[in-house]
Every structure is written in C-alpha cells, then in structure tokens.
C-alpha cells in the first residue's frame, strides 16, 4: 500500500510506492542489519547501522526480539528508539515498512518540522530514516484491533532528532504479555520513548506501561497531539509538562 498524508496527518509518506522495504511477516521478527549512508549520532556515539524490529523498536548494534517491554533505562545497554514497544504479530495483520532517504521533498519537511519545534537551532536535514508500523496486529489476537505509528530519525550530519508519530492506537498488549486476546488490553502495556544504553540519557513517554498508553495519540511535547520530538545527539529536556497531554 501507499500512504499519502492529508493536511491533518503527522505521518510521513510510506509504503512500497515510496521506495520502502517491508519486513517479513513474523512473530518477534526483525529487519536485517541496515547500513545507513549518514552516521546517526545518539548521545555521543555515531552509528552506521540499525535494525527495525517488528515489536515497535528501532535499535542500534543488536536486534530486539523481546516482546514484553521493560521501563527505561534498561540493564542490557542496548540503545534504541521505541515508538511503541509491544508484542506486534504482523502475521495476523499489518506491515512494517522502512527506508532511509535523502529526497529533497522529505528533507525539506524534516527541516521545517525541526525548525518549528527547536527554533534556536538553525537546522537543515541531510538524511532521514522512516520506519512505519502500518495497521499491525498483536500476538494472540482474537480481534480486528490494529495500531499505526512511526519513528523518524533525522540528522544534519551532526545534530540528530527523533520524531515519534501516532496515527491510530487500538491495542496495548499481546496475549503473551498478559493481555486479553479479545481486547488487546491489560497485562504489561506498551512502552514508548528512547534509551541510549548508558543509563543516563533516556526518556519514558508518560503513560508508558500503563493502560493510558492507549491514548498516546492525544499526547505531545511539541504542541501537536500524536507527535513527540527529541534532540538525541545530546540530552535536551522535553517541553514543559503543560504540553504533555493535550487531552487534559
């Protein structure tokens, strides 16, 4: 399929027609190691490869098959970005797409976003990586509930950002994580945020691993419900808590 965003949509375009690669249909699966053309700096370390893991994680250095999320910081030291870490099983529905891009139109949109949210940092993107979980089901599903969300990594070769975008979140938990097969709720709900692996630089999006993560599409740290943005080459605290949840 191809996704063309409307004016209201926060997701960047994705799909085969956009030149994306698609992960295999697999429980707890992952992409192969993906070499990236521009190093991505994540808290002082430059990475030249990454993995897109079916369970809602983009990781550096090692793939991630764990399906029940732990809170950040993790003990294992694996650096990763988690738009929605939960027990995805796309054998029962949905696809995971990814691509790296230097397309001028995409980079122009990336630059505009970052300059809007971080006006004190003149920024021109030279590379982006877009990973999208499109209408993915959960392990043990006995329903038609699916989730759509996205992680976008953006850099100018020095300064680096991540965007986490949420289009439609209908479930929080797979059955193996204690969730109800008919509702996709209960048990240990999904985790969202990022972890640099150093036990110092990490962030748990509020409501992670609670039932309220179902409503993550209504939360933000940049004034746009459904989007969280972080500078990740060095730690920059999110915007004040007044903008965390636009539903309050």
PDB file of C-alpha atoms in Angstrom:
ATOM      1  CA  UNK A   1       0.000   0.000   0.000  1.00  0.00           C
ATOM      2  CA  UNK A   2       0.976   3.644  -0.240  1.00  0.00           C
ATOM      3  CA  UNK A   3       0.247   6.312   2.310  1.00  0.00           C
ATOM      4  CA  UNK A   4      -0.179   9.914   1.216  1.00  0.00           C
ATOM      5  CA  UNK A   5      -0.676  12.176   4.224  1.00  0.00           C
ATOM      6  CA  UNK A   6      -3.567  14.567   4.440  1.00  0.00           C
ATOM      7  CA  UNK A   7      -3.071  18.063   5.800  1.00  0.00           C
ATOM      8  CA  UNK A   8      -4.033  16.755   9.243  1.00  0.00           C
ATOM      9  CA  UNK A   9      -1.777  13.724   9.248  1.00  0.00           C
ATOM     10  CA  UNK A  10       1.504  13.694  11.134  1.00  0.00           C
ATOM     11  CA  UNK A  11       2.887  10.601   9.439  1.00  0.00           C
ATOM     12  CA  UNK A  12       5.461  10.921   6.716  1.00  0.00           C
ATOM     13  CA  UNK A  13       4.594   9.120   3.446  1.00  0.00           C
ATOM     14  CA  UNK A  14       5.369   5.403   3.498  1.00  0.00           C
ATOM     15  CA  UNK A  15       4.789   2.207   1.561  1.00  0.00           C
ATOM     16  CA  UNK A  16       6.180   0.289  -1.379  1.00  0.00           C
ATOM     17  CA  UNK A  17       5.393   3.138  -3.764  1.00  0.00           C
ATOM     18  CA  UNK A  18       7.589   5.388  -1.636  1.00  0.00           C
ATOM     19  CA  UNK A  19      10.530   3.017  -2.084  1.00  0.00           C
ATOM     20  CA  UNK A  20      10.155   1.356   1.308  1.00  0.00           C
ATOM     21  CA  UNK A  21      11.384  -2.110   2.178  1.00  0.00           C
ATOM     22  CA  UNK A  22       8.939  -4.335   4.055  1.00  0.00           C
ATOM     23  CA  UNK A  23       9.844  -6.658   6.927  1.00  0.00           C
ATOM     24  CA  UNK A  24       8.843 -10.316   6.623  1.00  0.00           C
ATOM     25  CA  UNK A  25       5.622 -11.475   8.266  1.00  0.00           C
ATOM     26  CA  UNK A  26       6.976 -12.875  11.502  1.00  0.00           C
ATOM     27  CA  UNK A  27       6.309 -13.011  15.215  1.00  0.00           C
ATOM     28  CA  UNK A  28       9.115 -11.160  17.047  1.00  0.00           C
ATOM     29  CA  UNK A  29      10.874 -10.665  13.719  1.00  0.00           C
ATOM     30  CA  UNK A  30      13.308  -8.008  12.553  1.00  0.00           C
ATOM     31  CA  UNK A  31      14.886  -6.478   9.509  1.00  0.00           C
ATOM     32  CA  UNK A  32      18.407  -7.459   8.514  1.00  0.00           C
ATOM     33  CA  UNK A  33      21.106  -5.092   9.745  1.00  0.00           C
ATOM     34  CA  UNK A  34      20.591  -1.916   7.716  1.00  0.00           C
ATOM     35  CA  UNK A  35      23.699   0.068   6.748  1.00  0.00           C
ATOM     36  CA  UNK A  36      22.941   3.779   6.764  1.00  0.00           C
ATOM     37  CA  UNK A  37      24.634   6.259   4.469  1.00  0.00           C
ATOM     38  CA  UNK A  38      24.990   9.062   7.048  1.00  0.00           C
ATOM     39  CA  UNK A  39      26.078   8.327  10.641  1.00  0.00           C
ATOM     40  CA  UNK A  40      23.362   8.932  13.211  1.00  0.00           C
ATOM     41  CA  UNK A  41      24.637  10.375  16.494  1.00  0.00           C
ATOM     42  CA  UNK A  42      22.826   9.034  19.538  1.00  0.00           C
ATOM     43  CA  UNK A  43      24.168  10.593  22.730  1.00  0.00           C
ATOM     44  CA  UNK A  44      27.768  10.960  21.646  1.00  0.00           C
ATOM     45  CA  UNK A  45      28.039   7.748  19.640  1.00  0.00           C
ATOM     46  CA  UNK A  46      27.805   7.663  15.869  1.00  0.00           C
ATOM     47  CA  UNK A  47      26.010   4.643  14.424  1.00  0.00           C
ATOM     48  CA  UNK A  48      26.288   3.432  10.844  1.00  0.00           C
ATOM     49  CA  UNK A  49      23.700   0.675  11.001  1.00  0.00           C
ATOM     50  CA  UNK A  50      20.423  -0.163  12.697  1.00  0.00           C
ATOM     51  CA  UNK A  51      17.581  -2.675  12.866  1.00  0.00           C
ATOM     52  CA  UNK A  52      13.830  -2.205  12.513  1.00  0.00           C
ATOM     53  CA  UNK A  53      12.265  -4.698  14.886  1.00  0.00           C
ATOM     54  CA  UNK A  54       8.688  -5.880  14.442  1.00  0.00           C
ATOM     55  CA  UNK A  55       7.891  -5.274  18.116  1.00  0.00           C
ATOM     56  CA  UNK A  56       7.924  -1.493  17.726  1.00  0.00           C
ATOM     57  CA  UNK A  57      11.629  -0.739  18.177  1.00  0.00           C
ATOM     58  CA  UNK A  58      14.454   0.744  16.073  1.00  0.00           C
ATOM     59  CA  UNK A  59      17.709  -0.485  17.621  1.00  0.00           C
ATOM     60  CA  UNK A  60      21.420   0.120  17.177  1.00  0.00           C
ATOM     61  CA  UNK A  61      24.043  -2.630  17.369  1.00  0.00           C
ATOM     62  CA  UNK A  62      21.737  -5.568  18.033  1.00  0.00           C
ATOM     63  CA  UNK A  63      18.231  -6.619  17.068  1.00  0.00           C
ATOM     64  CA  UNK A  64      15.482  -6.792  19.681  1.00  0.00           C
ATOM     65  CA  UNK A  65      13.112  -9.749  19.835  1.00  0.00           C
ATOM     66  CA  UNK A  66      11.791  -9.104  23.365  1.00  0.00           C
ATOM     67  CA  UNK A  67       8.047  -8.620  23.244  1.00  0.00           C
ATOM     68  CA  UNK A  68       7.136  -7.605  26.814  1.00  0.00           C
ATOM     69  CA  UNK A  69       8.563  -4.116  27.385  1.00  0.00           C
ATOM     70  CA  UNK A  70      10.700  -3.034  30.317  1.00  0.00           C
ATOM     71  CA  UNK A  71      10.903   0.545  31.604  1.00  0.00           C
ATOM     72  CA  UNK A  72      13.883   2.682  30.659  1.00  0.00           C
ATOM     73  CA  UNK A  73      16.755   2.652  31.489  1.00  0.00           C
ATOM     74  CA  UNK A  74      17.390  -0.949  30.549  1.00  0.00           C
ATOM     75  CA  UNK A  75      20.046  -3.129  32.146  1.00  0.00           C
ATOM     76  CA  UNK A  76      21.326  -4.586  28.885  1.00  0.00           C
ATOM     77  CA  UNK A  77      22.791  -1.393  27.466  1.00  0.00           C
ATOM     78  CA  UNK A  78      21.151  -1.761  24.055  1.00  0.00           C
ATOM     79  CA  UNK A  79      20.485   1.687  22.564  1.00  0.00           C
ATOM     80  CA  UNK A  80      17.132   2.016  20.878  1.00  0.00           C
ATOM     81  CA  UNK A  81      14.174   4.146  19.947  1.00  0.00           C
ATOM     82  CA  UNK A  82      10.750   2.786  20.868  1.00  0.00           C
ATOM     83  CA  UNK A  83       7.765   4.449  19.234  1.00  0.00           C
ATOM     84  CA  UNK A  84       5.544   1.676  20.654  1.00  0.00           C
ATOM     85  CA  UNK A  85       7.338  -1.328  22.131  1.00  0.00           C
ATOM     86  CA  UNK A  86       4.796  -4.110  22.437  1.00  0.00           C
ATOM     87  CA  UNK A  87       4.063  -7.606  21.150  1.00  0.00           C
ATOM     88  CA  UNK A  88       3.358  -6.974  17.466  1.00  0.00           C
ATOM     89  CA  UNK A  89       2.491 -10.015  15.366  1.00  0.00           C
ATOM     90  CA  UNK A  90       2.046  -8.948  11.765  1.00  0.00           C
ATOM     91  CA  UNK A  91       1.287 -12.498  10.659  1.00  0.00           C
ATOM     92  CA  UNK A  92      -2.250 -11.598  11.745  1.00  0.00           C
ATOM     93  CA  UNK A  93      -2.338  -8.185  10.158  1.00  0.00           C
ATOM     94  CA  UNK A  94      -0.289  -5.204   9.088  1.00  0.00           C
ATOM     95  CA  UNK A  95       3.146  -4.440   7.691  1.00  0.00           C
ATOM     96  CA  UNK A  96       6.375  -2.854   8.895  1.00  0.00           C
ATOM     97  CA  UNK A  97       7.968  -0.519   6.336  1.00  0.00           C
ATOM     98  CA  UNK A  98      11.295   1.326   6.369  1.00  0.00           C
ATOM     99  CA  UNK A  99      13.620   3.394   4.223  1.00  0.00           C
ATOM    100  CA  UNK A 100      16.464   5.838   4.505  1.00  0.00           C
ATOM    101  CA  UNK A 101      16.118   8.862   2.298  1.00  0.00           C
ATOM    102  CA  UNK A 102      17.815  11.994   1.046  1.00  0.00           C
ATOM    103  CA  UNK A 103      14.857  13.007  -1.074  1.00  0.00           C
ATOM    104  CA  UNK A 104      14.732  16.826  -1.141  1.00  0.00           C
ATOM    105  CA  UNK A 105      10.990  16.984  -0.505  1.00  0.00           C
ATOM    106  CA  UNK A 106      11.209  14.751   2.555  1.00  0.00           C
ATOM    107  CA  UNK A 107      14.257  16.567   3.895  1.00  0.00           C
ATOM    108  CA  UNK A 108      12.533  19.912   3.416  1.00  0.00           C
ATOM    109  CA  UNK A 109       9.626  18.682   5.522  1.00  0.00           C
ATOM    110  CA  UNK A 110      12.039  17.338   8.170  1.00  0.00           C
ATOM    111  CA  UNK A 111      13.868  20.657   8.311  1.00  0.00           C
ATOM    112  CA  UNK A 112      10.627  22.608   8.623  1.00  0.00           C
ATOM    113  CA  UNK A 113       9.454  20.388  11.488  1.00  0.00           C
ATOM    114  CA  UNK A 114      12.695  20.694  13.441  1.00  0.00           C
ATOM    115  CA  UNK A 115      12.965  24.442  12.941  1.00  0.00           C
ATOM    116  CA  UNK A 116       9.391  24.813  14.184  1.00  0.00           C
ATOM    117  CA  UNK A 117       9.972  22.788  17.344  1.00  0.00           C
ATOM    118  CA  UNK A 118      13.558  23.894  18.035  1.00  0.00           C
ATOM    119  CA  UNK A 119      13.731  27.478  16.730  1.00  0.00           C
ATOM    120  CA  UNK A 120      17.014  28.148  18.490  1.00  0.00           C
ATOM    121  CA  UNK A 121      18.852  25.590  16.359  1.00  0.00           C
ATOM    122  CA  UNK A 122      19.081  26.565  12.667  1.00  0.00           C
ATOM    123  CA  UNK A 123      18.756  23.145  11.063  1.00  0.00           C
ATOM    124  CA  UNK A 124      18.903  21.701   7.562  1.00  0.00           C
ATOM    125  CA  UNK A 125      18.363  17.947   7.343  1.00  0.00           C
ATOM    126  CA  UNK A 126      20.643  15.925   5.059  1.00  0.00           C
ATOM    127  CA  UNK A 127      19.300  12.440   5.843  1.00  0.00           C
ATOM    128  CA  UNK A 128      16.265  10.761   7.358  1.00  0.00           C
ATOM    129  CA  UNK A 129      15.182   7.242   8.231  1.00  0.00           C
ATOM    130  CA  UNK A 130      11.465   6.467   8.320  1.00  0.00           C
ATOM    131  CA  UNK A 131      10.100   3.304   9.964  1.00  0.00           C
ATOM    132  CA  UNK A 132       6.350   2.748   9.938  1.00  0.00           C
ATOM    133  CA  UNK A 133       4.196   0.105  11.596  1.00  0.00           C
ATOM    134  CA  UNK A 134       1.068   0.104   9.453  1.00  0.00           C
ATOM    135  CA  UNK A 135      -2.110  -1.389  10.942  1.00  0.00           C
ATOM    136  CA  UNK A 136      -0.214  -4.060  12.880  1.00  0.00           C
ATOM    137  CA  UNK A 137      -1.964  -6.692  14.988  1.00  0.00           C
ATOM    138  CA  UNK A 138      -0.875  -8.089  18.354  1.00  0.00           C
ATOM    139  CA  UNK A 139       0.222 -11.578  19.357  1.00  0.00           C
ATOM    140  CA  UNK A 140      -2.675 -13.910  20.126  1.00  0.00           C
ATOM    141  CA  UNK A 141      -5.232 -11.537  18.676  1.00  0.00           C
ATOM    142  CA  UNK A 142      -8.872 -12.518  18.652  1.00  0.00           C
ATOM    143  CA  UNK A 143      -9.983  -9.105  17.418  1.00  0.00           C
ATOM    144  CA  UNK A 144      -9.550  -6.755  14.480  1.00  0.00           C
ATOM    145  CA  UNK A 145      -7.698  -4.134  16.531  1.00  0.00           C
ATOM    146  CA  UNK A 146      -4.573  -2.706  14.900  1.00  0.00           C
ATOM    147  CA  UNK A 147      -2.025   0.060  15.521  1.00  0.00           C
ATOM    148  CA  UNK A 148      -0.343   2.528  13.158  1.00  0.00           C
ATOM    149  CA  UNK A 149       2.697   4.504  14.301  1.00  0.00           C
ATOM    150  CA  UNK A 150       6.039   5.732  13.022  1.00  0.00           C
ATOM    151  CA  UNK A 151       9.594   6.636  14.034  1.00  0.00           C
ATOM    152  CA  UNK A 152      11.591   9.181  12.016  1.00  0.00           C
ATOM    153  CA  UNK A 153      15.322   9.687  12.578  1.00  0.00           C
ATOM    154  CA  UNK A 154      16.659  12.989  11.236  1.00  0.00           C
ATOM    155  CA  UNK A 155      20.174  14.456  11.105  1.00  0.00           C
ATOM    156  CA  UNK A 156      22.218  17.230   9.533  1.00  0.00           C
ATOM    157  CA  UNK A 157      25.332  15.116   9.957  1.00  0.00           C
ATOM    158  CA  UNK A 158      25.962  16.489  13.441  1.00  0.00           C
ATOM    159  CA  UNK A 159      22.734  17.283  15.300  1.00  0.00           C
ATOM    160  CA  UNK A 160      20.218  14.440  15.493  1.00  0.00           C
ATOM    161  CA  UNK A 161      16.493  14.239  16.249  1.00  0.00           C
ATOM    162  CA  UNK A 162      13.807  11.585  16.503  1.00  0.00           C
ATOM    163  CA  UNK A 163      10.099  12.065  15.793  1.00  0.00           C
ATOM    164  CA  UNK A 164       7.582   9.575  17.119  1.00  0.00           C
ATOM    165  CA  UNK A 165       4.247   9.816  15.290  1.00  0.00           C
ATOM    166  CA  UNK A 166       0.968   8.118  16.203  1.00  0.00           C
ATOM    167  CA  UNK A 167      -1.935   7.735  13.793  1.00  0.00           C
ATOM    168  CA  UNK A 168      -4.223   5.133  15.371  1.00  0.00           C
ATOM    169  CA  UNK A 169      -3.622   3.106  18.532  1.00  0.00           C
ATOM    170  CA  UNK A 170      -6.236   0.452  19.334  1.00  0.00           C
ATOM    171  CA  UNK A 171      -4.330  -2.078  21.465  1.00  0.00           C
ATOM    172  CA  UNK A 172      -1.678  -2.007  24.194  1.00  0.00           C
ATOM    173  CA  UNK A 173      -0.730  -5.602  24.952  1.00  0.00           C
ATOM    174  CA  UNK A 174      -0.235  -9.004  23.342  1.00  0.00           C
ATOM    175  CA  UNK A 175      -1.528 -12.166  24.937  1.00  0.00           C
ATOM    176  CA  UNK A 176       1.974 -13.382  25.957  1.00  0.00           C
ATOM    177  CA  UNK A 177       2.417 -10.139  27.925  1.00  0.00           C
ATOM    178  CA  UNK A 178      -0.751 -10.829  29.884  1.00  0.00           C
ATOM    179  CA  UNK A 179      -3.160  -9.067  27.558  1.00  0.00           C
ATOM    180  CA  UNK A 180      -6.694 -10.117  26.749  1.00  0.00           C
ATOM    181  CA  UNK A 181      -6.857 -11.781  23.330  1.00  0.00           C
ATOM    182  CA  UNK A 182     -10.243 -10.194  22.592  1.00  0.00           C
ATOM    183  CA  UNK A 183      -9.386  -6.632  23.614  1.00  0.00           C
ATOM    184  CA  UNK A 184      -5.612  -6.263  23.293  1.00  0.00           C
ATOM    185  CA  UNK A 185      -5.633  -4.609  26.728  1.00  0.00           C
ATOM    186  CA  UNK A 186      -4.383  -5.472  30.218  1.00  0.00           C
ATOM    187  CA  UNK A 187      -1.168  -7.196  31.259  1.00  0.00           C
ATOM    188  CA  UNK A 188       2.011  -5.190  30.658  1.00  0.00           C
ATOM    189  CA  UNK A 189       1.137  -2.415  28.182  1.00  0.00           C
ATOM    190  CA  UNK A 190       3.469  -0.948  25.573  1.00  0.00           C
ATOM    191  CA  UNK A 191       6.471   1.257  26.316  1.00  0.00           C
ATOM    192  CA  UNK A 192       7.320   4.407  24.338  1.00  0.00           C
ATOM    193  CA  UNK A 193      10.378   6.645  24.384  1.00  0.00           C
ATOM    194  CA  UNK A 194      14.072   6.002  23.940  1.00  0.00           C
ATOM    195  CA  UNK A 195      17.122   4.628  25.754  1.00  0.00           C
ATOM    196  CA  UNK A 196      20.729   5.490  24.866  1.00  0.00           C
ATOM    197  CA  UNK A 197      22.075   2.446  26.694  1.00  0.00           C
ATOM    198  CA  UNK A 198      24.196   4.454  29.152  1.00  0.00           C
ATOM    199  CA  UNK A 199      21.584   4.538  31.994  1.00  0.00           C
ATOM    200  CA  UNK A 200      21.807   8.331  31.914  1.00  0.00           C
ATOM    201  CA  UNK A 201      20.134   9.521  28.741  1.00  0.00           C
ATOM    202  CA  UNK A 202      16.684   8.008  28.336  1.00  0.00           C
ATOM    203  CA  UNK A 203      13.053   9.054  28.341  1.00  0.00           C
ATOM    204  CA  UNK A 204       9.820   7.249  29.158  1.00  0.00           C
ATOM    205  CA  UNK A 205       6.861   8.944  27.495  1.00  0.00           C
ATOM    206  CA  UNK A 206       4.252   9.477  30.230  1.00  0.00           C
ATOM    207  CA  UNK A 207       1.672   6.656  30.323  1.00  0.00           C
ATOM    208  CA  UNK A 208       4.197   4.074  29.114  1.00  0.00           C
ATOM    209  CA  UNK A 209       3.484   0.600  30.507  1.00  0.00           C
ATOM    210  CA  UNK A 210       0.126   1.784  31.843  1.00  0.00           C
ATOM    211  CA  UNK A 211      -3.364   1.396  30.368  1.00  0.00           C
ATOM    212  CA  UNK A 212      -3.278   5.094  29.408  1.00  0.00           C
ATOM    213  CA  UNK A 213      -0.702   4.411  26.683  1.00  0.00           C
ATOM    214  CA  UNK A 214      -3.757   3.564  24.581  1.00  0.00           C
ATOM    215  CA  UNK A 215      -4.284   7.327  24.385  1.00  0.00           C
ATOM    216  CA  UNK A 216      -0.741   8.215  23.317  1.00  0.00           C
ATOM    217  CA  UNK A 217      -2.130   9.631  20.070  1.00  0.00           C
ATOM    218  CA  UNK A 218      -3.566  12.514  22.088  1.00  0.00           C
ATOM    219  CA  UNK A 219      -0.275  13.395  23.800  1.00  0.00           C
ATOM    220  CA  UNK A 220       2.679  15.501  22.686  1.00  0.00           C
ATOM    221  CA  UNK A 221       5.679  17.517  23.810  1.00  0.00           C
ATOM    222  CA  UNK A 222       5.612  19.881  20.809  1.00  0.00           C
ATOM    223  CA  UNK A 223       2.022  21.095  20.756  1.00  0.00           C
ATOM    224  CA  UNK A 224       0.769  18.643  18.111  1.00  0.00           C
ATOM    225  CA  UNK A 225      -1.192  15.714  19.541  1.00  0.00           C
ATOM    226  CA  UNK A 226       0.225  12.443  18.287  1.00  0.00           C
ATOM    227  CA  UNK A 227       3.819  13.654  17.900  1.00  0.00           C
ATOM    228  CA  UNK A 228       6.816  13.570  20.236  1.00  0.00           C
ATOM    229  CA  UNK A 229      10.155  15.045  19.141  1.00  0.00           C
ATOM    230  CA  UNK A 230      13.543  14.835  20.859  1.00  0.00           C
ATOM    231  CA  UNK A 231      17.050  16.043  20.170  1.00  0.00           C
ATOM    232  CA  UNK A 232      19.190  12.963  20.789  1.00  0.00           C
ATOM    233  CA  UNK A 233      22.781  13.853  19.977  1.00  0.00           C
ATOM    234  CA  UNK A 234      22.784  15.324  23.492  1.00  0.00           C
ATOM    235  CA  UNK A 235      20.113  15.367  26.159  1.00  0.00           C
ATOM    236  CA  UNK A 236      17.560  18.152  25.834  1.00  0.00           C
ATOM    237  CA  UNK A 237      14.644  18.004  28.258  1.00  0.00           C
ATOM    238  CA  UNK A 238      11.190  17.857  26.668  1.00  0.00           C
ATOM    239  CA  UNK A 239       8.956  20.906  26.661  1.00  0.00           C
ATOM    240  CA  UNK A 240       7.157  21.712  29.919  1.00  0.00           C
ATOM    241  CA  UNK A 241       4.640  19.250  31.271  1.00  0.00           C
ATOM    242  CA  UNK A 242       1.844  21.660  30.362  1.00  0.00           C
ATOM    243  CA  UNK A 243       2.051  20.396  26.773  1.00  0.00           C
ATOM    244  CA  UNK A 244       2.465  16.708  27.563  1.00  0.00           C
ATOM    245  CA  UNK A 245      -1.181  15.753  27.218  1.00  0.00           C
ATOM    246  CA  UNK A 246      -3.496  17.800  25.072  1.00  0.00           C
ATOM    247  CA  UNK A 247      -6.457  15.829  26.407  1.00  0.00           C
ATOM    248  CA  UNK A 248      -6.097  17.260  29.907  1.00  0.00           C
TER     249      UNK A 248
END
